[in-house]
CSV table of C-alpha atoms in Angstrom, one decimal:
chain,number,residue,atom,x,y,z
A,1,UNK,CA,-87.3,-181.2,-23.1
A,2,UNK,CA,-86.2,-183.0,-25.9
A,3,UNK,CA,-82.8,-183.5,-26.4
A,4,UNK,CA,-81.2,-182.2,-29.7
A,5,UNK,CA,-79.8,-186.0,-30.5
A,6,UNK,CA,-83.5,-187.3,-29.8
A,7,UNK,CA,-84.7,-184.7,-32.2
A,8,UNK,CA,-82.4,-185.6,-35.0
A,9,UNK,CA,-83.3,-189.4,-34.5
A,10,UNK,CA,-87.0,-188.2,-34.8
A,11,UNK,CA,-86.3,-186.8,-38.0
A,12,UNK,CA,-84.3,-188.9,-39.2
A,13,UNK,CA,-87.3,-191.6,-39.5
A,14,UNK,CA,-89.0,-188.8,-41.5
A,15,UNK,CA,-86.2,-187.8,-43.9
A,16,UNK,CA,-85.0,-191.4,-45.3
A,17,UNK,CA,-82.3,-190.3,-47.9
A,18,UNK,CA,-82.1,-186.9,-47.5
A,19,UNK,CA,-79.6,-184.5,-45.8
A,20,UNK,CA,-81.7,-182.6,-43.2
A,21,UNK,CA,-79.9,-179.2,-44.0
A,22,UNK,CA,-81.5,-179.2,-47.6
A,23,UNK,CA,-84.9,-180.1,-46.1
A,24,UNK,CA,-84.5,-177.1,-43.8
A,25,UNK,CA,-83.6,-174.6,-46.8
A,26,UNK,CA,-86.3,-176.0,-48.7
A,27,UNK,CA,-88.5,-175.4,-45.6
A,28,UNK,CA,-87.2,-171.4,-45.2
A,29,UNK,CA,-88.2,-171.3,-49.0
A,30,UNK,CA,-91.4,-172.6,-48.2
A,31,UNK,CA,-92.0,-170.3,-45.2
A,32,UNK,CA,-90.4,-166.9,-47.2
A,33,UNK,CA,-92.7,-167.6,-50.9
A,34,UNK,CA,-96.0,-169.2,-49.2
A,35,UNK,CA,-95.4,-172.2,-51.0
A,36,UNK,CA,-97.7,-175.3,-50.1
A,37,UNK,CA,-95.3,-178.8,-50.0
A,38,UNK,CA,-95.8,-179.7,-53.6
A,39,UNK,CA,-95.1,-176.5,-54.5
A,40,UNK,CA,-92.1,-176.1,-52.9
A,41,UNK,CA,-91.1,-179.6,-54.2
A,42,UNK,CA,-91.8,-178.2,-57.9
A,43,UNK,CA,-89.7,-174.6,-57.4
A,44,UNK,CA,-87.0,-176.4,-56.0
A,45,UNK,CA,-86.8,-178.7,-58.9
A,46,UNK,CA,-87.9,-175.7,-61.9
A,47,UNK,CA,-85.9,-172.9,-60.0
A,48,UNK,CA,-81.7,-172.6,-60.8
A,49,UNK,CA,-81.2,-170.3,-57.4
A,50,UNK,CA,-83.7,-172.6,-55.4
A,51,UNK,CA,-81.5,-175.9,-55.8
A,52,UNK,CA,-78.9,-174.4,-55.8
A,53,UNK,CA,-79.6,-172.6,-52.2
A,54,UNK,CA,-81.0,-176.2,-51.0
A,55,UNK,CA,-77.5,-178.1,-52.3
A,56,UNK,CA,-79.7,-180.0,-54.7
A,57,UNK,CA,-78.0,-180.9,-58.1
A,58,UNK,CA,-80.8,-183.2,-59.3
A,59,UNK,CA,-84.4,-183.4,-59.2
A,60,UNK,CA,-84.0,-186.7,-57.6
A,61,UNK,CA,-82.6,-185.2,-54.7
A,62,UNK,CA,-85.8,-182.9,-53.8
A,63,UNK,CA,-87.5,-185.1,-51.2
A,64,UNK,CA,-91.4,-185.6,-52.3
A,65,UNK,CA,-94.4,-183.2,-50.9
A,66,UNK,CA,-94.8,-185.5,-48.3
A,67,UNK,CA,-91.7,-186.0,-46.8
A,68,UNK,CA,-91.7,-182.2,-46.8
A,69,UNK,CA,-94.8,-181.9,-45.2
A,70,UNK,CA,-93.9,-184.5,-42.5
A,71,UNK,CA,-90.6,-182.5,-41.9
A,72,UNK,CA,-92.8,-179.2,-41.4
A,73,UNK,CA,-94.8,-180.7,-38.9
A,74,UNK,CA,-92.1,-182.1,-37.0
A,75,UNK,CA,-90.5,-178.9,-36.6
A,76,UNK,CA,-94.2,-177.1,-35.9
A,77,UNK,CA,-94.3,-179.9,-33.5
A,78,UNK,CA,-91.4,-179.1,-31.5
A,79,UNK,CA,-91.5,-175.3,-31.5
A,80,UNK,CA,-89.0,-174.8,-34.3
């Protein structure tokens, strides 16, 4: 299988300047409100208890829809 190391290397090419543990909340929002990857960019940004769950003090540090979307696959992509 692959190795957790290996994994984090993988998304690490996917998730250029942001920590991976907000990216991961942002994804469990995304999963628990239905929220598409834009829209989950946007609540994260509009929403005080959203950044503040995802460790984000700035609108600058919500990653983009895509880089969202890329992260979802990759964990879709590995069974996660």
């Amino acid at each position: 299988g692959l190795g957790v190391v290996n994994f984090l290397a993988i998304i690490s090419l996917y998730v250029v300047n942001f920590y991976v543990s907000e990216t991961l909340r942002i994804h469990m929002l995304q999963n628990l409100y239905d929220l598409s990857d834009m829209g989950a960019k946007y609540e994260v940004i509009d929403s005080r208890a959203f950044s503040e769950f995802c460790g984000v003090e700035s609108s600058n540090q919500v990653p983009d829809g895509d880089t969202i979307g890329r992260f979802r696959a990759l964990l879709v992509e590995h069974g996660l």
